[in-house]
Every structure is written in C-alpha cells, then in structure tokens.
CSV table of C-alpha atoms in Angstrom, one decimal:
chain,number,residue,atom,x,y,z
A,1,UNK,CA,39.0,5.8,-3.4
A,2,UNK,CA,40.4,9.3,-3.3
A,3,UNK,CA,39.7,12.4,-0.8
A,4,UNK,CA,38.1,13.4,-4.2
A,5,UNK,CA,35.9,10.6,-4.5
A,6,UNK,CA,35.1,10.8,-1.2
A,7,UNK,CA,34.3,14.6,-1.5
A,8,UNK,CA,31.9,14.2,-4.2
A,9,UNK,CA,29.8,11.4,-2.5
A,10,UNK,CA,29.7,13.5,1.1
A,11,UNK,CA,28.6,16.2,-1.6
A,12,UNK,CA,25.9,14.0,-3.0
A,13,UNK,CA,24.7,13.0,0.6
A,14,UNK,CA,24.3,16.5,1.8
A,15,UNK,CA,22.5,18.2,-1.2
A,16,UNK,CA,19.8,14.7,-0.9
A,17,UNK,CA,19.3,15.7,3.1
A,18,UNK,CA,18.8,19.1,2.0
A,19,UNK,CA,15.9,18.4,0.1
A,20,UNK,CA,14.2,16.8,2.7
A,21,UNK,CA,14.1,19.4,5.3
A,22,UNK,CA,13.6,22.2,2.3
A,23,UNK,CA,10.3,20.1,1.0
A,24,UNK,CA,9.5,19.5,5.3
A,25,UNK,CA,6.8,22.0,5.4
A,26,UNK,CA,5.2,21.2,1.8
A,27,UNK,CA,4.8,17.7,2.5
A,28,UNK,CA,3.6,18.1,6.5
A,29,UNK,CA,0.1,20.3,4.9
A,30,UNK,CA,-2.0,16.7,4.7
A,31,UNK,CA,-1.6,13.1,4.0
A,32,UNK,CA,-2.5,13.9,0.2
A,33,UNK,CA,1.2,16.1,-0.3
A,34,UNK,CA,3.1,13.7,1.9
A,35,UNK,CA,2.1,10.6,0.2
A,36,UNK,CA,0.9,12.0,-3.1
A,37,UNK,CA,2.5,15.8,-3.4
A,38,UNK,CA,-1.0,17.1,-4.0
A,39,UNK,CA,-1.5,15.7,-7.0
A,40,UNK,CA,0.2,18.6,-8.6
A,41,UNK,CA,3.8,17.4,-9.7
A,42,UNK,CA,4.1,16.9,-13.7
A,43,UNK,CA,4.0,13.8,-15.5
A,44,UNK,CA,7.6,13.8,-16.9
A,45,UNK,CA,9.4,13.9,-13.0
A,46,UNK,CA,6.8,11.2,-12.3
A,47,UNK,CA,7.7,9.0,-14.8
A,48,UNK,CA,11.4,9.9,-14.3
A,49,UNK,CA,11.3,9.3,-10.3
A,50,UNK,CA,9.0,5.5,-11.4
A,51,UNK,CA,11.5,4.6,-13.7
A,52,UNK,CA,15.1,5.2,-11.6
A,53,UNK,CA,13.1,3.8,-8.3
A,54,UNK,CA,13.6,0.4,-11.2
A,55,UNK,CA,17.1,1.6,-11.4
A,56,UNK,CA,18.6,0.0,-8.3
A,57,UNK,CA,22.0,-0.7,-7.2
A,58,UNK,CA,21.2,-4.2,-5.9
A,59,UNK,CA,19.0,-5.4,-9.1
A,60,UNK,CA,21.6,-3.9,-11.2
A,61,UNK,CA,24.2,-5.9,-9.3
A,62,UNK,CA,21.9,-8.8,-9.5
A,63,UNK,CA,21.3,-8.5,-13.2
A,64,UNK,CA,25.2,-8.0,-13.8
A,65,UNK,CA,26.1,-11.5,-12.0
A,66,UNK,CA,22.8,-13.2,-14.1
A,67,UNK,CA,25.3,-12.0,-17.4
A,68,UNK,CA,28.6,-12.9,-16.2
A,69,UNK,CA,27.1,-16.5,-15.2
A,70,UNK,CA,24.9,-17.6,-17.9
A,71,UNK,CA,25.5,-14.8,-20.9
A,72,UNK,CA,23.0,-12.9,-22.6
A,73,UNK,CA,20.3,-16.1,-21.6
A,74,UNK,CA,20.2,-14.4,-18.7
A,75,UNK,CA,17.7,-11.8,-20.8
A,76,UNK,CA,15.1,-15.0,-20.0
A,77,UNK,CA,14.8,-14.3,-16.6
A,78,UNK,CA,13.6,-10.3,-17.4
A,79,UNK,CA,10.2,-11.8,-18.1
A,80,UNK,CA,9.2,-12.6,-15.0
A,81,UNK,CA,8.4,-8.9,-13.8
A,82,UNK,CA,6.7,-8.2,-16.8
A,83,UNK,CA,8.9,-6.7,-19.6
A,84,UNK,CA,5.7,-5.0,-21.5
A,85,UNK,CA,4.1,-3.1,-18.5
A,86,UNK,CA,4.5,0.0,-20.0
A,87,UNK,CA,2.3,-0.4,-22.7
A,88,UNK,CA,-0.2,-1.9,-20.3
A,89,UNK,CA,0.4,1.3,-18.6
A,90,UNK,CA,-0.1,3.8,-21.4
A,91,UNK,CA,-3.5,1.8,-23.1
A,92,UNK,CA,-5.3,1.9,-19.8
A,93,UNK,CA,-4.1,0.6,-16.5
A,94,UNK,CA,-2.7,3.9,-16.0
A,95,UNK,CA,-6.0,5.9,-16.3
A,96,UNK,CA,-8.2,3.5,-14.8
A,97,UNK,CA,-6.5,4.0,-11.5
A,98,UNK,CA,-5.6,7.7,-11.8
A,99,UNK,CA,-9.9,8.2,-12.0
A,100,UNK,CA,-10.6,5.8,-8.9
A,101,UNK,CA,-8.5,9.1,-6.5
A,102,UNK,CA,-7.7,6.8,-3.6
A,103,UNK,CA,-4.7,7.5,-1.9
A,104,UNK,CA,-3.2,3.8,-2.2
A,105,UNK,CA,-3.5,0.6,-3.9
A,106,UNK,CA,-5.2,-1.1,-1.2
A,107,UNK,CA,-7.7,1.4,-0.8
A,108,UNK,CA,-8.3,1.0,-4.7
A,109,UNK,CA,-9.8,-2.3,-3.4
A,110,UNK,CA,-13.0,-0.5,-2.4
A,111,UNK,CA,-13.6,1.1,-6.0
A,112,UNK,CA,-13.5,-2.0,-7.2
A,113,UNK,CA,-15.3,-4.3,-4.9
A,114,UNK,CA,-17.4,-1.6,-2.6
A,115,UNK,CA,-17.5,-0.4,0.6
A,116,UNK,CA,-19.0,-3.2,2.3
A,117,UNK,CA,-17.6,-6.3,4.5
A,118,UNK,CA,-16.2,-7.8,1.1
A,119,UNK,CA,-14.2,-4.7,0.2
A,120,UNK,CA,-12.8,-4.3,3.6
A,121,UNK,CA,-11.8,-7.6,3.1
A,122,UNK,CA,-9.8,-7.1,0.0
A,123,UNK,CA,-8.4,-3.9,1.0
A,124,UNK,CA,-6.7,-5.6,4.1
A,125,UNK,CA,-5.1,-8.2,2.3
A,126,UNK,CA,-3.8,-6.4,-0.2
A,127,UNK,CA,-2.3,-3.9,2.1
A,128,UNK,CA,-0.7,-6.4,4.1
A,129,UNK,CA,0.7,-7.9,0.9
A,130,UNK,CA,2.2,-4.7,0.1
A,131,UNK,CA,3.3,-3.9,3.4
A,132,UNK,CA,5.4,-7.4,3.0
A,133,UNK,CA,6.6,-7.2,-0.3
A,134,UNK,CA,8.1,-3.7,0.4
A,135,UNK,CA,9.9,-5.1,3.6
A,136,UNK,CA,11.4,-7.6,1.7
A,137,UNK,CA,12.3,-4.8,-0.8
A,138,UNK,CA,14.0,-3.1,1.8
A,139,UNK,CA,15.9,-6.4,3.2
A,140,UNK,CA,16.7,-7.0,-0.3
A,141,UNK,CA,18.3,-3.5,-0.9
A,142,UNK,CA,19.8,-3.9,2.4
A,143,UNK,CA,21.7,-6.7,1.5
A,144,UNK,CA,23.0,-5.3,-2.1
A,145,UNK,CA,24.1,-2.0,-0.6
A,146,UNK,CA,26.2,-3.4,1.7
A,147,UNK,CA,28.0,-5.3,-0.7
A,148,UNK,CA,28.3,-2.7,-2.7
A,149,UNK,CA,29.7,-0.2,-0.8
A,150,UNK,CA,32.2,-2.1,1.1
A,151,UNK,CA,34.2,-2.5,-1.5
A,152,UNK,CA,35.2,0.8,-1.3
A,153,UNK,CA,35.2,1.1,2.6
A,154,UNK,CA,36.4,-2.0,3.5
A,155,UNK,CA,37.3,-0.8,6.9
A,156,UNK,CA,33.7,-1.2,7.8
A,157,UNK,CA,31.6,-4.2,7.6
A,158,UNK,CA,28.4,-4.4,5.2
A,159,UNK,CA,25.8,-4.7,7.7
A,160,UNK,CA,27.4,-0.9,9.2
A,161,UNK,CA,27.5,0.2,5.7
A,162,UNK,CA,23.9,-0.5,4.6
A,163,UNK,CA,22.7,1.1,8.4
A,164,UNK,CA,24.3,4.2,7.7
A,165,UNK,CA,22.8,4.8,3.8
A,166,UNK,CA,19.8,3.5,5.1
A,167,UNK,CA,19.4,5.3,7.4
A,168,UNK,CA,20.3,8.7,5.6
A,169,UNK,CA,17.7,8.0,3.1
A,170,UNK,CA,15.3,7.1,5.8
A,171,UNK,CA,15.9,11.0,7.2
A,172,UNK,CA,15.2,13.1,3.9
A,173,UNK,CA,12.1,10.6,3.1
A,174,UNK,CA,10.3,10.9,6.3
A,175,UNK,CA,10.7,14.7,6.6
A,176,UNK,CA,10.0,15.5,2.5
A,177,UNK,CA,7.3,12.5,1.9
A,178,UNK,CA,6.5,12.2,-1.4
A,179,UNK,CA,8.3,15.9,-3.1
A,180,UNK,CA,11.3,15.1,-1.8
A,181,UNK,CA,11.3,11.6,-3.0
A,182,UNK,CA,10.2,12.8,-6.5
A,183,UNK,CA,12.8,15.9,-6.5
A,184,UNK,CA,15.8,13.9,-5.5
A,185,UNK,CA,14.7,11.2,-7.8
A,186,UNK,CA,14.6,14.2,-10.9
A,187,UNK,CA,18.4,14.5,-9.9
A,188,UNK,CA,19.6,11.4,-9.5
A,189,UNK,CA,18.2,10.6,-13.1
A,190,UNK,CA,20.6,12.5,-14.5
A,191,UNK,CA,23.5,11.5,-12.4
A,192,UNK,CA,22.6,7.9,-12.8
A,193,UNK,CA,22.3,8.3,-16.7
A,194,UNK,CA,25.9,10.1,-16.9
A,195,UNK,CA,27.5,7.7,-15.2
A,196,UNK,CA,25.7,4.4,-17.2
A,197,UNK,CA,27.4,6.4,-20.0
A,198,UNK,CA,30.3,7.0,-18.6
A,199,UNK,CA,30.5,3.1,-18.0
A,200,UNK,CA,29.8,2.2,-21.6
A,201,UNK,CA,32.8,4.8,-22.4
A,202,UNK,CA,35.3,3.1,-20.5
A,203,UNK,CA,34.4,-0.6,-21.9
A,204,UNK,CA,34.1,0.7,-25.5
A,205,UNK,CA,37.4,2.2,-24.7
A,206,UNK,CA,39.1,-0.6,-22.7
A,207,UNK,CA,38.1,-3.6,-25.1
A,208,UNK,CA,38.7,-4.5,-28.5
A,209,UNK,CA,36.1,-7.6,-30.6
A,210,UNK,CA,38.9,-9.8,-30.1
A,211,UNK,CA,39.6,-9.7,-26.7
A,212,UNK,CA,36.2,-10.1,-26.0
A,213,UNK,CA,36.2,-12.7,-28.4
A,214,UNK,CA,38.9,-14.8,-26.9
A,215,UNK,CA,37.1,-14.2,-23.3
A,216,UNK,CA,33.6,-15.5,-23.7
A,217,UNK,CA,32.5,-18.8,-24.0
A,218,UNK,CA,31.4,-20.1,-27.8
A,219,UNK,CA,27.8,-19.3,-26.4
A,220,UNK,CA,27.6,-16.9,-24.5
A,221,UNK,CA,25.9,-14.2,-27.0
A,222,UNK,CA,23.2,-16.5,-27.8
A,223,UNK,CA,19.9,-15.7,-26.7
A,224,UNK,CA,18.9,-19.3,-27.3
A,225,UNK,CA,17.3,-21.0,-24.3
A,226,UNK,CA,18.7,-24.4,-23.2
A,227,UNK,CA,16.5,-26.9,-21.9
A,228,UNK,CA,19.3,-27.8,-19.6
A,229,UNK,CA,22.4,-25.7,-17.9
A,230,UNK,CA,24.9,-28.8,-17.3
A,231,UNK,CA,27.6,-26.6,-15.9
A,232,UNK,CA,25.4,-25.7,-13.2
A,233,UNK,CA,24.5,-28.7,-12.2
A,234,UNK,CA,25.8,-29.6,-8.4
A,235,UNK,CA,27.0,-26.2,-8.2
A,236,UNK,CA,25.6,-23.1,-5.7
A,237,UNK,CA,23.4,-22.2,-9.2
A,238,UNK,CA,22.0,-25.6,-9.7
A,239,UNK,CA,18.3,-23.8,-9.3
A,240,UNK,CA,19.4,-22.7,-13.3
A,241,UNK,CA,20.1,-26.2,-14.3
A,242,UNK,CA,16.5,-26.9,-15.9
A,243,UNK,CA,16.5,-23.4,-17.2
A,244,UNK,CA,14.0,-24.6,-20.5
A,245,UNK,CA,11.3,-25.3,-17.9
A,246,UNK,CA,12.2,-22.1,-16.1
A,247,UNK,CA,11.8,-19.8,-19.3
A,248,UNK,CA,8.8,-20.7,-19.5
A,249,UNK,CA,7.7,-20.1,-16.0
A,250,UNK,CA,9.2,-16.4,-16.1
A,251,UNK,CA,7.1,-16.0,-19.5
A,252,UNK,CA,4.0,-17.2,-18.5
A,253,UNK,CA,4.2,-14.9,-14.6
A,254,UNK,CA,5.6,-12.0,-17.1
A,255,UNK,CA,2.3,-12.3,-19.1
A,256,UNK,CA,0.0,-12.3,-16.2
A,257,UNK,CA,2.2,-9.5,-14.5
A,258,UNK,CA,1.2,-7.6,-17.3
A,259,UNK,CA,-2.2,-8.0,-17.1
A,260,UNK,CA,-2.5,-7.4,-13.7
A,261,UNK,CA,-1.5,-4.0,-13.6
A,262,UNK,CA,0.6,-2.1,-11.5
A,263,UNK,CA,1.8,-3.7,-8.6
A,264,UNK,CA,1.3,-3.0,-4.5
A,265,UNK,CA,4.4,-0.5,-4.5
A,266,UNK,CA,4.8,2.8,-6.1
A,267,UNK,CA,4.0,2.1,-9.1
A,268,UNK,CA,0.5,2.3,-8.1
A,269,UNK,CA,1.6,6.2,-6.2
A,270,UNK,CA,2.9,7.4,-9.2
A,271,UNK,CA,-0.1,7.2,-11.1
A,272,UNK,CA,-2.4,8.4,-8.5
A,273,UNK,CA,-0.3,11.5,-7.8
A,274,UNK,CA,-0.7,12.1,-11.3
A,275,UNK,CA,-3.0,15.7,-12.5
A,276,UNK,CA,-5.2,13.7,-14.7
A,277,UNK,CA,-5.8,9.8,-16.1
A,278,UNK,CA,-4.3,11.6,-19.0
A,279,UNK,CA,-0.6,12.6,-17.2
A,280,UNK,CA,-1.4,9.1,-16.0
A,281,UNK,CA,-0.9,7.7,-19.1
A,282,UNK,CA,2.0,9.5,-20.0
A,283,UNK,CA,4.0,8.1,-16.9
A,284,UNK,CA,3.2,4.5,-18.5
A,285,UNK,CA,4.3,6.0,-22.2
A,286,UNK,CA,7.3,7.6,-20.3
A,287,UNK,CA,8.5,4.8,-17.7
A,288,UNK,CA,10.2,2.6,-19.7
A,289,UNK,CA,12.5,4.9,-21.8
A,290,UNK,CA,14.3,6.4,-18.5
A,291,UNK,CA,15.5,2.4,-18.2
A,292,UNK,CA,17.1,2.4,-21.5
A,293,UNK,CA,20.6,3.5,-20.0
A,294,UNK,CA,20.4,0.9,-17.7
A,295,UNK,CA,21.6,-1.9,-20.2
A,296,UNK,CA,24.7,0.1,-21.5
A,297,UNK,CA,25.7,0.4,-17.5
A,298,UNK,CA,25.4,-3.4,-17.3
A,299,UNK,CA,26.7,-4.4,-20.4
A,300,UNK,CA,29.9,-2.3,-20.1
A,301,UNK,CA,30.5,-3.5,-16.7
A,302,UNK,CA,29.9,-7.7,-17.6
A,303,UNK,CA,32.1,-7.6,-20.0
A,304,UNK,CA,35.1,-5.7,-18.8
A,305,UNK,CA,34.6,-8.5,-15.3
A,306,UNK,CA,34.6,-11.2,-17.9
A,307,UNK,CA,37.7,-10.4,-20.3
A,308,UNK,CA,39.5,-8.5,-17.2
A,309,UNK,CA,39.0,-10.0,-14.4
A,310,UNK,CA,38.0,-13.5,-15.2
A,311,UNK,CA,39.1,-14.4,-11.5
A,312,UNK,CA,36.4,-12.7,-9.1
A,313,UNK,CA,34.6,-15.7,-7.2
A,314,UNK,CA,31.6,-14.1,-6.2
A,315,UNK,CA,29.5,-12.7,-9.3
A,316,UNK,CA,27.6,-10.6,-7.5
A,317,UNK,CA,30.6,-8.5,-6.5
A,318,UNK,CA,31.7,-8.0,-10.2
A,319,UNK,CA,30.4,-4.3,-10.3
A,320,UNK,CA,32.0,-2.8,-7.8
A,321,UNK,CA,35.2,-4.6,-8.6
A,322,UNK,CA,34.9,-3.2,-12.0
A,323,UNK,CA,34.1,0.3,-10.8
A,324,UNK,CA,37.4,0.3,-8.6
A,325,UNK,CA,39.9,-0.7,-11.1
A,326,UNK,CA,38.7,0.8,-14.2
A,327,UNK,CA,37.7,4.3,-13.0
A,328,UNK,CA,40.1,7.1,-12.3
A,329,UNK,CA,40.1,9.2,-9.2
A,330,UNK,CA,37.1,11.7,-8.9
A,331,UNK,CA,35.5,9.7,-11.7
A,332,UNK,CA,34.8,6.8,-9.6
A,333,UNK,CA,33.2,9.2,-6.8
A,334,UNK,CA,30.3,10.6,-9.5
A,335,UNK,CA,29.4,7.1,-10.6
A,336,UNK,CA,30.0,5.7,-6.8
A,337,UNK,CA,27.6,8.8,-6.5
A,338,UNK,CA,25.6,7.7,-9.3
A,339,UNK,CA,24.8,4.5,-8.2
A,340,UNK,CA,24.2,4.8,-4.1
A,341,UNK,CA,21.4,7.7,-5.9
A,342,UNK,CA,20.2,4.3,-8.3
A,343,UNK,CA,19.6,2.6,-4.5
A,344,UNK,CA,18.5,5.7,-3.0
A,345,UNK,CA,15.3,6.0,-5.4
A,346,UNK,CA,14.2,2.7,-5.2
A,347,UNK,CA,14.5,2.2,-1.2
A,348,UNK,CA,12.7,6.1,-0.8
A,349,UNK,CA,10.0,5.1,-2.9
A,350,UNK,CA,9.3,1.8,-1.4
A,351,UNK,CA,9.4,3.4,2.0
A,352,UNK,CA,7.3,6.7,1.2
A,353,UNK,CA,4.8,4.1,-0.3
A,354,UNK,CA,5.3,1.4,2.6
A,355,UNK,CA,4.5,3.8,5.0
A,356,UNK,CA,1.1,5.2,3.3
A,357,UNK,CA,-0.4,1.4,3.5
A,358,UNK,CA,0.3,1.5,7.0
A,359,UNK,CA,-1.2,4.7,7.6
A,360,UNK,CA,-4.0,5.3,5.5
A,361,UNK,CA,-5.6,1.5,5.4
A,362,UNK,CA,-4.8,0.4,8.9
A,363,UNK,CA,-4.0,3.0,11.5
A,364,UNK,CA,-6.4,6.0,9.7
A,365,UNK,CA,-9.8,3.6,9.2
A,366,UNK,CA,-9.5,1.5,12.1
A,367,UNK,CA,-7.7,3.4,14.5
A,368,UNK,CA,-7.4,6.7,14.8
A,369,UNK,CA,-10.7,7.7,12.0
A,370,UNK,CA,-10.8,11.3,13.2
A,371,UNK,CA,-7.6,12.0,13.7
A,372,UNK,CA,-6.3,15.3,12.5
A,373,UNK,CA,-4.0,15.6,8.8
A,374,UNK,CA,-0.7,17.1,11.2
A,375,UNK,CA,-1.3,13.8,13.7
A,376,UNK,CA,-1.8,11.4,10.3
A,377,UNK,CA,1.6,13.2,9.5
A,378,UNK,CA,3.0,12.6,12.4
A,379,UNK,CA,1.8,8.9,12.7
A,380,UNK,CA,3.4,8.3,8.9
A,381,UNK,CA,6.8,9.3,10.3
A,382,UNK,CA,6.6,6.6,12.9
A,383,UNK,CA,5.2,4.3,9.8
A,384,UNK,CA,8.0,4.9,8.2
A,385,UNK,CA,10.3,3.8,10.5
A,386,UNK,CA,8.7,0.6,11.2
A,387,UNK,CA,8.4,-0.6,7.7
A,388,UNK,CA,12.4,0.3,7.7
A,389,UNK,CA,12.9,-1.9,10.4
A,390,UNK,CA,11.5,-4.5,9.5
A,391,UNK,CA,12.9,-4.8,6.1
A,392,UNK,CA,16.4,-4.7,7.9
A,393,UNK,CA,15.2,-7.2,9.6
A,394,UNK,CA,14.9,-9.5,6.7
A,395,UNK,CA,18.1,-8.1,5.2
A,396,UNK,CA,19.5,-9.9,8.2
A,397,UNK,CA,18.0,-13.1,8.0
A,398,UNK,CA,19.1,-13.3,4.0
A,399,UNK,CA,22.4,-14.4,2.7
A,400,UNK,CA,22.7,-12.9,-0.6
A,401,UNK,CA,20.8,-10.8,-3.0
A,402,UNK,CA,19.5,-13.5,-5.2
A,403,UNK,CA,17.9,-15.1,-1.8
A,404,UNK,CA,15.6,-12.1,-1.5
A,405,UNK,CA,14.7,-11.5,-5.2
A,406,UNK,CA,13.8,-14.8,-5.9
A,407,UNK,CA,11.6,-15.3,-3.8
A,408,UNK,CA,9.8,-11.9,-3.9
A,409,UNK,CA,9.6,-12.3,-7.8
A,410,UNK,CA,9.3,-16.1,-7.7
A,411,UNK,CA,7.3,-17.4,-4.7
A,412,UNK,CA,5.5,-13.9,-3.5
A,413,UNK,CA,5.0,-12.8,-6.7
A,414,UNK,CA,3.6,-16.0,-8.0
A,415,UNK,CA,1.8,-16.7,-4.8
A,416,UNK,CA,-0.9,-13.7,-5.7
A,417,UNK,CA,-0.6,-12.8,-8.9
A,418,UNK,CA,-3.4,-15.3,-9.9
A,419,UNK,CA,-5.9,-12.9,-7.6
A,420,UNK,CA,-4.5,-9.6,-9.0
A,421,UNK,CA,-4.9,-10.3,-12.5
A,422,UNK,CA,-8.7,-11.3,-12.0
A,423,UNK,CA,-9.6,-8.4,-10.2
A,424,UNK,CA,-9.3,-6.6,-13.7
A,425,UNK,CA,-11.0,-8.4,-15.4
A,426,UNK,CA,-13.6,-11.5,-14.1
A,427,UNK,CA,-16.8,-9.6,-13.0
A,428,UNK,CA,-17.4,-13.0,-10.8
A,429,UNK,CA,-14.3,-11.9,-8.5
A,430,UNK,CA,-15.5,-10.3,-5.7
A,431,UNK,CA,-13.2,-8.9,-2.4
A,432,UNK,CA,-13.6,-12.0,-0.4
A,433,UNK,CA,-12.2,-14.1,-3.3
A,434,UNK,CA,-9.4,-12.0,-3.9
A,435,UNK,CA,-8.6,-11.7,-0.2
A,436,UNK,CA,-9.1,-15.4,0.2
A,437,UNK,CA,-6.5,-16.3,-2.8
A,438,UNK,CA,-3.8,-13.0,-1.7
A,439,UNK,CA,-3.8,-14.0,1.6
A,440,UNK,CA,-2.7,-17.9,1.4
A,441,UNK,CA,-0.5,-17.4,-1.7
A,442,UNK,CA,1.4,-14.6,0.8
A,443,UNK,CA,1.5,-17.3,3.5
A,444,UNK,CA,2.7,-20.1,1.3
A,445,UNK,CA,5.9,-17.6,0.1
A,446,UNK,CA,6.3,-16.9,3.2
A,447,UNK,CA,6.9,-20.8,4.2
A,448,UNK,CA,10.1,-21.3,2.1
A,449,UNK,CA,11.4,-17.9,4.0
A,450,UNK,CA,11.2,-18.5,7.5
A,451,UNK,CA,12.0,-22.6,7.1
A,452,UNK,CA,15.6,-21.2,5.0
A,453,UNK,CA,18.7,-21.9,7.2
C-alpha cells in the first residue's frame, strides 16, 4: 500500500464520520427518525442501502473461498438464504409489513398475534432471536474484517484491526441512527459498484481462455452437484464431503426462507421505514438488482487466485491477496475503500437495527414505558454499544469466518425457521406456539456454539 492508498481510505473514513455528526440532530427528534428516519426516505436509497448491507466484505470473502475450493458448485450453497426473496418481497411480504407501522420485527408479533399474554410472548422471543442473530453478525464481520485488512497493515494484528473499523462505524451509526446509515450506504453503493468493475477489468485484462483453461480442474465450471466431494474427505472441509445430501438441505431451508419473509434484521427496517406498502414493494422489486455487481467482483477475483496464485493456503485470504498484487497504487486504496464501505453497511445496519430490538421491545415496554423520545434516544446509544460488544465477543470465541456463518445460516437459521414461516401462513399458530418453537430451536444452535473448542 502507498501514501496514496492510504490517503484515499483516511479520505473515505472521514467523509463516513461526517455524516454521522451532520445527520446527529435529525436522527436525535424521536425513536421513529433514529431507527426508521421518519418514514420519509425514498424507496430507491432504501433498496440501495438493503441490498449493499448484503454486500459485505466477510460473505464476499467467504463466497470467494466457497469458488476457489469447490468451483462454480459452490452456487449450491446460495440457496440456503433464500435466493428468490425478492420476489417474495415485491408480491406481498413487503406490503404486508409496511401496513402493520410497528417500529420492529418483534413488535410486528403483536399485529399478528394481539396484544395479549400470547403476543407478548412471541414478541420476546423473537426479539431475543434477533438480538442474537445480529451479535453473531457482528462476531462474524469481526472476524472477516480483520483478515481482510491485515493484509495490508500487517504491522498490526487482526483482532486491533477489526477494533479500530469497528469501532469507527460504531461512532457515525450511534450519533446518525438510521439517515446516516441510509446516506452513507447511498455512497458506498456507488464506490462498491466501481470497484466490482474495476475488478472484473483487471481479470478480463490479466487472463486469457487458455490460461484459465490450463488452471482449473476438468470440473470445476460445472454446476452439477456431486453426491459425494472425495477430495475433501479427511481434510479441514470434510463437512462438504456428502455435498448431494447437503444441496438438498440448502434448497429445502432456501424455500422456507422464502416463505417466511423477511428476516429479524434490517430487512424487516427497510420496509417499515418505507412512505407507503407501495415504496415497500419497490425495495423488494429493487433489492436484488443492486447485488448483481457482486458476482463480477467475485468472479474476477477467484479466478485470477486460481490461475495466479495457485499457492495461497488459506482460501479465505485469496481476496485480499489478489487485491495487493494485481492493483496499482491509488487503485488499490478506492477498491480497499470500496470494500471496508461493503463491511461498513452491513455491520451499521445490523447495529442500527440490533439496537432498536433492544430498545423498543425490552427496555421501552418493560422498563422505562414513559420515558421521554430524547431519553429513548439516549438509551439506544447505550443499546448500541452493547449489542457491539457482544458481537465482538463472539468474534473472539470464533476461529474463522465459515465458523460463524454456518452456524447462523445452518443451525440458527434452521433452528426457527419452521416457526417463522407458519406465522404467515397457519391461522392455528398462535404467539405461544411460535415462541415455544423460536425459543428451543435458538437454544439448540446455540449448543454446538458454546460446546466448540
């Protein structure tokens, strides 16, 4: 890295903590603007800020080893979070929650199953399921950020790394709430989709059909399942080995994903700070073309590891290898810059949204019920910190970023998705049911977690 590079990320960081104090005042009005913006931002920087919150440095990381392992099979595992959402989003999940105006998913649970003993019920389990799965978000970023950026300041360790962007994000997020999470996420759209074209540039540039050719296995284009991965077997991957029987796990919890709507994160905040259920659809129409550029980044930057540098050990630090010896001076700083905004979206959102769980379905009904909108305020600052903290926490405990997806995506996610797709649609379900089956699946993932060395 240059004293360019290094100038344009500094650049980057300032202009993000500007935001926050410039959007300070906005957001401190009333819970509604910090967690929702008053329910007055339009439906495109909605849709732009849901869709690069998807965009984020570890998953993209993650996805990048998945290809340089296994090839494009690795497209199998996409299923398990639900590759169709957005339609689901657009036809009517979308609307139905933008008409319910609650301020979070949890509290969603009272449209649905009232306002007695029952819909209590179901409204604290699901925002303690949400409150967990966005610490692990956070322990999972943790972990990929630090990987990432020490490769390109190796003088400090990962876990110093990941503290320090962490907690610069954590500043412009608690002071801006939800504007300064949707503005910044507006910019770094466009940085991240410059520099995922950038990327594809320098591999369409850097590679010719035979090199590529010669590089990659006879198979490795084949989207194909195998019932069986031999080369895995006995190796640290040997959870791919029976990868026939996986597919069709990550189909089946894709399906049911689908079906059960937007999840306990922002995706549920994004449609509720939408104008109308009509915006609200919109965002669903609009979400999933913002990710398009996302394949061209990770595409670009598997194969130029795998006919380049054939010799990295550790998949999951092909990307930032790449980054360093393909990109010139000044270059590498943007899509450095690029990319920290790709993590940057995705851990503000999950905080801004971590922290209205805490706030408005524990501490604001049970607590504090008349409390003032500048003490709610205050109290989601100190919410916002704490939900930081514990997902460090995690990030800690974990060993790699495949620890920490899998099991939010595998054992979380499959734990209560069974619950969360009823609740749509079996008029039978009511809120001690659902809290009944979220709160053992979420006690069952946690199991495996704790138990790991």
């Amino acid at each position: 890295m240059g004293s360019i590079d290094y100038a344009v990320i500094a650049a980057y960081f300032v202009l993000v903590m500007g935001l926050g104090f410039w959007y300070q005042k906005r957001a401190a009005r009333d819970l509604d603007a910090y967690f929702l913006g008053g329910r007055s931002m339009h439906w495109l920087t909605l849709a732009m800020s849901g869709s690069v919150s998807n965009f984020d440095i570890t998953g993209t990381m993650w996805i990048v080893s998945m290809l340089y392992l296994m090839g494009m099979r690795s497209m199998w595992i996409h299923w398990m979070w639900g590759w169709m959402m957005g339609a689901f989003f657009l036809a009517y999940m979308g609307k139905w929650v933008r008409r319910s105006r609650v301020m979070t998913g949890a509290e969603w649970m009272m449209t649905r199953f009232g306002t007695g003993p029952g819909g209590i019920a179901a409204r604290m389990a699901a925002a303690l399921m949400a409150v967990v799965t966005m610490a692990g978000m956070i322990g999972y970023a943790f972990q990929g950020i630090g990987k990432f950026a020490h490769v390109y300041f190796p003088q400090f360790t990962p876990q110093a790394l990941a503290l320090f962007i962490i907690s610069a994000t954590t500043l412009y997020v608690l002071l801006g709430g939800l504007y300064s999470v949707v503005v910044t996420d507006v910019i770094q759209t466009a940085i991240v989709t410059l520099a995922s074209i950038i990327i594809a540039a320098v591999a369409y540039a850097n590679l010719d059909p035979e090199a590529i050719s010669r590089a990659l296995p006879a198979d490795w284009a084949s989207l194909a399942p195998k019932w069986r991965l031999a080369e895995f077997a006995g190796t640290e991957h040997a959870a791919y080995e029976l990868f026939g029987a996986l597919v069709i796990v990550w189909v089946a919890k894709g399906l049911l994903l689908n079906l059960g709507g937007p999840g306990g994160m922002y995706e549920f905040q994004r449609f509720l700070a939408a104008r109308n259920p009509r915006d609200a659809a919109k965002i669903g129409a609009a979400w999933a073309v913002f990710m398009i550029v996302r394949w061209a980044l990770c595409m670009g930057v598997t194969l130029l590891g795998l006919v380049t540098l054939a010799h990295i050990a550790d998949s999951e630090q092909v990307m930032p290898t790449v980054l360093r010896e393909y990109l010139p001076v000044g270059l590498r700083g943007f899509v450095v810059a690029g990319l920290l905004a790709a993590f940057m979206s995705t851990f503000s959102s999950t905080v801004n949204s971590g922290a209205s769980y805490l706030v408005r379905d524990f501490y604001q009904p049970y607590l504090r019920p008349n409390a003032s909108e500048r003490h709610l305020v205050r109290a989601s600052y100190v919410a916002t910190v704490l939900v930081v903290i514990a997902g460090i926490a995690i990030g800690f405990r974990a060993t790699s970023i495949a620890q920490i997806w899998e099991w939010l995506m595998t054992a979380l996610g499959a734990g209560v998705i069974i619950p969360n797709v009823l609740r749509w649609y079996w008029w039978r379900m009511n809120g001690w049911g659902y809290a009944a089956g979220t709160v053992v699946g979420m006690l069952l993932a946690l199991v495996p977690l704790f138990l790991s060395k």
